[in-house]
């Protein structure tokens, strides 16, 4: 099997323990070499633009992955600028020499549920394998019912047994216990002065506080 590199895209505003749990679950379940964590420049499908700058979001991602050996942070979408479409990012990875069959794009089940609205759907599903990780309130099993046209490509992956040979454009479903954490909840907690313990890596917590990120008005 040639599948080797995981790709985890996101706004990471900020990166949190849910994101790291997704990376770890996919790393283990699919026996990946490593995972590229790619902060988006300008995320599509959002009414509100990110609160922290691209620089701070990248810095926090780099701090967070320092304690997760399987991860590398990538500046691909930040250097490209503009709206960050996954199909374009995967194209850039192909241009850099990664064949579609070697890539696995990782998402949480809430994000994948909207896949039909992503740019270049359904073609983008042929640009990499996809792996969907459950999120509290979003079991992966419901995706077969929600996305009936894709059900035939979905394969359940049970922990610690990586699939051997898989067809092109497979959609792996990984049922994992990821923490009930979201960036939205974290930004809210910061506004109300609540602790981030159990929500973000301690180095990210320290970065947020030192720079006064996510406060109503700060220069950072
Ligand atoms: P926001 O609340 O701003 O949308 P978020 O916490 O959902 O932030 P994103 O940057 O939107 O974070 O998510 C990036 C990817 O990580 C998405 O595919 C999302 O589904 C996934 N993800 C985020 N948190 C979790 C979690 N706790 N469990 C599983 N997947 C998650
Ligand atoms: Mg989200």
Short mmCIF file of C-alpha atoms and ligand atoms in Angstrom, two decimals:
data_model
loop_
_atom_site.label_atom_id
_atom_site.label_comp_id
_atom_site.label_asym_id
_atom_site.label_seq_id
_atom_site.Cartn_x
_atom_site.Cartn_y
_atom_site.Cartn_z
CA UNK A 1 0.00 0.00 0.00
CA UNK A 2 1.40 3.36 -0.94
CA UNK A 3 -0.73 5.54 1.31
CA UNK A 4 1.64 7.40 3.60
CA UNK A 5 1.00 11.06 4.23
CA UNK A 6 -1.95 12.49 6.12
CA UNK A 7 -3.11 16.05 5.38
CA UNK A 8 -5.06 17.91 8.05
CA UNK A 9 -6.46 21.21 6.86
CA UNK A 10 -8.27 23.66 9.07
CA UNK A 11 -8.57 27.21 10.25
CA UNK A 12 -6.84 26.33 13.54
CA UNK A 13 -8.11 29.50 15.20
CA UNK A 14 -6.64 28.21 17.50
CA UNK A 15 -5.34 24.66 17.06
CA UNK A 16 -6.63 22.49 19.94
CA UNK A 17 -6.56 19.00 21.43
CA UNK A 18 -9.40 17.86 19.14
CA UNK A 19 -7.20 18.51 16.10
CA UNK A 20 -4.27 16.67 17.64
CA UNK A 21 -6.55 13.73 18.52
CA UNK A 22 -7.68 13.52 14.88
CA UNK A 23 -4.05 13.43 13.72
CA UNK A 24 -3.12 10.75 16.26
CA UNK A 25 -6.17 8.59 15.53
CA UNK A 26 -5.49 8.64 11.78
CA UNK A 27 -1.76 8.10 12.26
CA UNK A 28 -2.42 4.98 14.29
CA UNK A 29 -5.41 3.59 12.39
CA UNK A 30 -3.85 4.01 8.93
CA UNK A 31 -0.17 3.53 9.86
CA UNK A 32 0.74 6.86 8.22
CA UNK A 33 4.34 8.10 8.07
CA UNK A 34 3.39 11.58 9.14
CA UNK A 35 0.70 14.23 8.95
CA UNK A 36 0.93 17.67 7.38
CA UNK A 37 -1.06 20.17 9.41
CA UNK A 38 -1.98 22.95 6.96
CA UNK A 39 -3.52 26.14 8.35
CA UNK A 40 -5.78 27.77 5.76
CA UNK A 41 -5.16 31.31 4.59
CA UNK A 42 -8.76 32.37 3.99
CA UNK A 43 -11.20 29.56 4.74
CA UNK A 44 -14.16 29.11 2.36
CA UNK A 45 -17.68 28.55 3.77
CA UNK A 46 -17.30 30.90 6.74
CA UNK A 47 -19.32 33.98 7.48
CA UNK A 48 -16.67 35.17 9.96
CA UNK A 49 -13.02 35.40 9.04
CA UNK A 50 -10.39 34.03 11.46
CA UNK A 51 -9.77 36.10 14.55
CA UNK A 52 -6.02 35.47 14.90
CA UNK A 53 -3.70 36.42 12.03
CA UNK A 54 -2.17 33.82 9.71
CA UNK A 55 1.12 34.35 11.56
CA UNK A 56 -0.30 33.63 15.00
CA UNK A 57 -2.33 30.65 13.71
CA UNK A 58 0.83 29.19 12.14
CA UNK A 59 2.88 29.85 15.29
CA UNK A 60 0.29 28.10 17.47
CA UNK A 61 0.14 25.14 15.08
CA UNK A 62 3.94 24.81 15.20
CA UNK A 63 3.91 24.97 19.02
CA UNK A 64 1.13 22.38 19.23
CA UNK A 65 2.74 19.83 16.91
CA UNK A 66 6.06 20.04 18.76
CA UNK A 67 4.56 17.59 21.27
CA UNK A 68 2.99 15.34 18.61
CA UNK A 69 5.80 13.60 16.82
CA UNK A 70 3.69 12.44 13.87
CA UNK A 71 2.84 16.00 12.78
CA UNK A 72 4.55 18.65 10.63
CA UNK A 73 3.11 22.08 10.10
CA UNK A 74 2.96 23.27 6.49
CA UNK A 75 2.87 26.84 5.18
CA UNK A 76 1.54 25.76 1.77
CA UNK A 77 -1.83 27.51 2.00
CA UNK A 78 -0.45 30.57 3.76
CA UNK A 79 2.16 31.14 1.05
CA UNK A 80 -0.41 30.58 -1.70
CA UNK A 81 -2.69 33.22 -0.16
CA UNK A 82 -6.32 33.86 -1.08
CA UNK A 83 -9.14 31.41 -0.44
CA UNK A 84 -7.80 28.03 0.59
CA UNK A 85 -9.59 25.32 -1.37
CA UNK A 86 -8.66 21.74 -0.54
CA UNK A 87 -8.73 20.73 -4.23
CA UNK A 88 -6.09 23.36 -5.03
CA UNK A 89 -3.96 22.33 -2.05
CA UNK A 90 -4.05 18.70 -3.14
CA UNK A 91 -3.10 19.81 -6.67
CA UNK A 92 -0.10 21.66 -5.22
CA UNK A 93 0.91 18.55 -3.33
CA UNK A 94 0.67 16.56 -6.58
CA UNK A 95 2.89 19.17 -8.28
CA UNK A 96 5.36 18.73 -5.40
CA UNK A 97 5.60 15.02 -6.23
CA UNK A 98 2.99 13.34 -4.00
CA UNK A 99 0.82 10.95 -6.01
CA UNK A 100 -2.90 10.96 -5.10
CA UNK A 101 -2.67 7.39 -3.83
CA UNK A 102 -0.02 8.40 -1.25
CA UNK A 103 -2.16 11.12 0.34
CA UNK A 104 -5.00 10.87 2.86
CA UNK A 105 -6.96 14.03 3.55
CA UNK A 106 -8.25 14.03 7.15
CA UNK A 107 -11.44 15.68 8.34
CA UNK A 108 -13.78 15.51 11.30
CA UNK A 109 -17.23 14.05 10.63
CA UNK A 110 -18.90 17.48 10.89
CA UNK A 111 -16.70 18.86 8.11
CA UNK A 112 -17.05 15.81 5.85
CA UNK A 113 -20.84 15.93 6.18
CA UNK A 114 -20.67 19.09 4.02
CA UNK A 115 -18.31 17.62 1.40
CA UNK A 116 -20.84 18.00 -1.43
CA UNK A 117 -20.51 21.78 -1.09
CA UNK A 118 -16.69 21.79 -1.37
CA UNK A 119 -15.07 23.24 -4.47
CA UNK A 120 -14.48 20.65 -7.21
CA UNK A 121 -16.68 18.01 -5.62
CA UNK A 122 -16.77 15.15 -6.62
CA UNK A 123 -13.44 15.37 -8.46
CA UNK A 124 -11.61 16.30 -5.28
CA UNK A 125 -12.36 12.85 -3.87
CA UNK A 126 -10.06 11.39 -6.53
CA UNK A 127 -7.16 13.68 -5.55
CA UNK A 128 -6.41 11.75 -2.34
CA UNK A 129 -7.93 9.14 -0.10
CA UNK A 130 -10.06 10.70 2.62
CA UNK A 131 -10.28 9.68 6.26
CA UNK A 132 -13.10 10.90 8.46
CA UNK A 133 -12.75 10.87 12.24
CA UNK A 134 -15.74 10.99 14.55
CA UNK A 135 -16.38 14.10 16.62
CA UNK A 136 -18.59 14.20 19.74
CA UNK A 137 -22.16 14.36 18.41
CA UNK A 138 -20.94 13.29 14.97
CA UNK A 139 -20.56 9.50 14.76
CA UNK A 140 -18.93 8.40 11.50
CA UNK A 141 -21.58 5.70 11.00
CA UNK A 142 -24.22 8.32 10.12
CA UNK A 143 -22.24 9.38 7.04
CA UNK A 144 -23.34 6.30 5.09
CA UNK A 145 -26.94 7.44 5.46
CA UNK A 146 -26.23 11.11 4.95
CA UNK A 147 -23.99 10.69 1.88
CA UNK A 148 -25.58 7.71 0.17
CA UNK A 149 -23.79 8.34 -3.15
CA UNK A 150 -20.44 7.85 -1.37
CA UNK A 151 -21.39 4.92 0.87
CA UNK A 152 -19.82 2.39 -1.53
CA UNK A 153 -16.39 3.97 -1.09
CA UNK A 154 -16.49 4.01 2.70
CA UNK A 155 -14.40 1.53 4.70
CA UNK A 156 -14.52 1.23 8.49
CA UNK A 157 -11.10 1.19 10.07
CA UNK A 158 -10.75 -0.38 13.46
CA UNK A 159 -7.94 0.78 15.70
CA UNK A 160 -4.49 -0.66 15.25
CA UNK A 161 -5.28 -2.59 12.12
CA UNK A 162 -4.25 -0.62 9.05
CA UNK A 163 -6.00 -1.72 5.85
CA UNK A 164 -3.66 -3.49 3.44
CA UNK A 165 -4.72 -2.75 -0.12
CA UNK A 166 -7.46 -0.30 -0.85
CA UNK A 167 -9.10 0.97 -4.05
CA UNK A 168 -8.38 4.51 -5.26
CA UNK A 169 -10.47 7.27 -3.65
CA UNK A 170 -11.30 5.33 -0.55
CA UNK A 171 -13.09 7.09 2.31
CA UNK A 172 -11.91 5.65 5.63
CA UNK A 173 -14.21 5.97 8.62
CA UNK A 174 -12.37 6.11 11.94
CA UNK A 175 -14.39 5.90 15.12
CA UNK A 176 -12.21 7.55 17.77
CA UNK A 177 -12.73 9.21 21.12
CA UNK A 178 -11.78 12.77 20.26
CA UNK A 179 -12.34 15.38 22.99
CA UNK A 180 -15.40 17.60 22.89
CA UNK A 181 -13.45 20.74 22.01
CA UNK A 182 -13.98 23.35 19.31
CA UNK A 183 -12.13 26.52 18.41
CA UNK A 184 -15.39 28.43 18.71
CA UNK A 185 -15.82 27.27 22.33
CA UNK A 186 -12.19 28.16 23.08
CA UNK A 187 -12.58 31.71 21.73
CA UNK A 188 -15.71 32.07 23.84
CA UNK A 189 -13.94 30.80 26.96
CA UNK A 190 -11.19 33.35 26.47
CA UNK A 191 -13.71 36.18 26.30
CA UNK A 192 -15.26 35.06 29.57
CA UNK A 193 -11.93 34.39 31.29
CA UNK A 194 -12.29 30.61 31.59
CA UNK A 195 -9.35 28.21 31.71
CA UNK A 196 -8.18 26.37 28.59
CA UNK A 197 -6.88 23.37 30.50
CA UNK A 198 -7.86 20.22 28.65
CA UNK A 199 -8.67 22.28 25.54
CA UNK A 200 -5.28 23.26 24.07
CA UNK A 201 -1.65 22.26 24.38
CA UNK A 202 -0.02 24.20 27.26
CA UNK A 203 2.39 25.89 24.83
CA UNK A 204 -0.58 27.19 22.82
CA UNK A 205 -2.27 28.42 25.99
CA UNK A 206 0.89 30.31 26.91
CA UNK A 207 1.17 31.83 23.43
CA UNK A 208 -2.45 32.99 23.48
CA UNK A 209 -2.05 34.65 26.87
CA UNK A 210 1.33 36.22 26.24
CA UNK A 211 0.02 37.89 23.07
CA UNK A 212 -3.45 38.67 24.33
CA UNK A 213 -5.07 36.80 21.44
CA UNK A 214 -8.87 36.52 21.22
CA UNK A 215 -9.48 39.48 23.49
CA UNK A 216 -11.88 42.15 22.26
CA UNK A 217 -9.21 44.64 21.28
CA UNK A 218 -5.50 44.09 21.48
CA UNK A 219 -2.47 44.83 19.39
CA UNK A 220 -0.68 41.57 18.67
P1 LIG B 1 -14.48 26.25 14.58
O1 LIG B 1 -15.29 26.07 15.82
O2 LIG B 1 -13.89 27.62 14.42
O3 LIG B 1 -15.17 25.75 13.34
P2 LIG B 1 -13.08 23.74 14.85
O4 LIG B 1 -12.80 23.36 16.25
O5 LIG B 1 -14.23 23.07 14.17
O6 LIG B 1 -13.19 25.32 14.78
P3 LIG B 1 -11.60 23.67 12.41
O7 LIG B 1 -10.36 24.41 12.13
O8 LIG B 1 -12.89 24.13 11.82
O9 LIG B 1 -11.77 23.55 14.03
O10 LIG B 1 -11.42 22.13 12.09
C1 LIG B 1 -10.43 21.57 11.28
C2 LIG B 1 -10.74 20.09 11.13
O11 LIG B 1 -10.64 19.41 12.40
C3 LIG B 1 -12.16 19.82 10.63
O12 LIG B 1 -12.09 18.73 9.72
C4 LIG B 1 -12.91 19.42 11.88
O13 LIG B 1 -14.00 18.57 11.62
C5 LIG B 1 -11.84 18.70 12.68
N1 LIG B 1 -12.06 18.75 14.12
C6 LIG B 1 -11.97 19.85 14.92
N2 LIG B 1 -12.20 19.52 16.21
C7 LIG B 1 -12.47 18.20 16.25
C8 LIG B 1 -12.79 17.27 17.31
N3 LIG B 1 -12.92 17.66 18.56
N4 LIG B 1 -12.98 15.97 16.96
C9 LIG B 1 -12.88 15.58 15.67
N5 LIG B 1 -12.58 16.40 14.63
C10 LIG B 1 -12.38 17.70 14.91
MG1 LIG B 2 -15.05 23.79 12.38
#
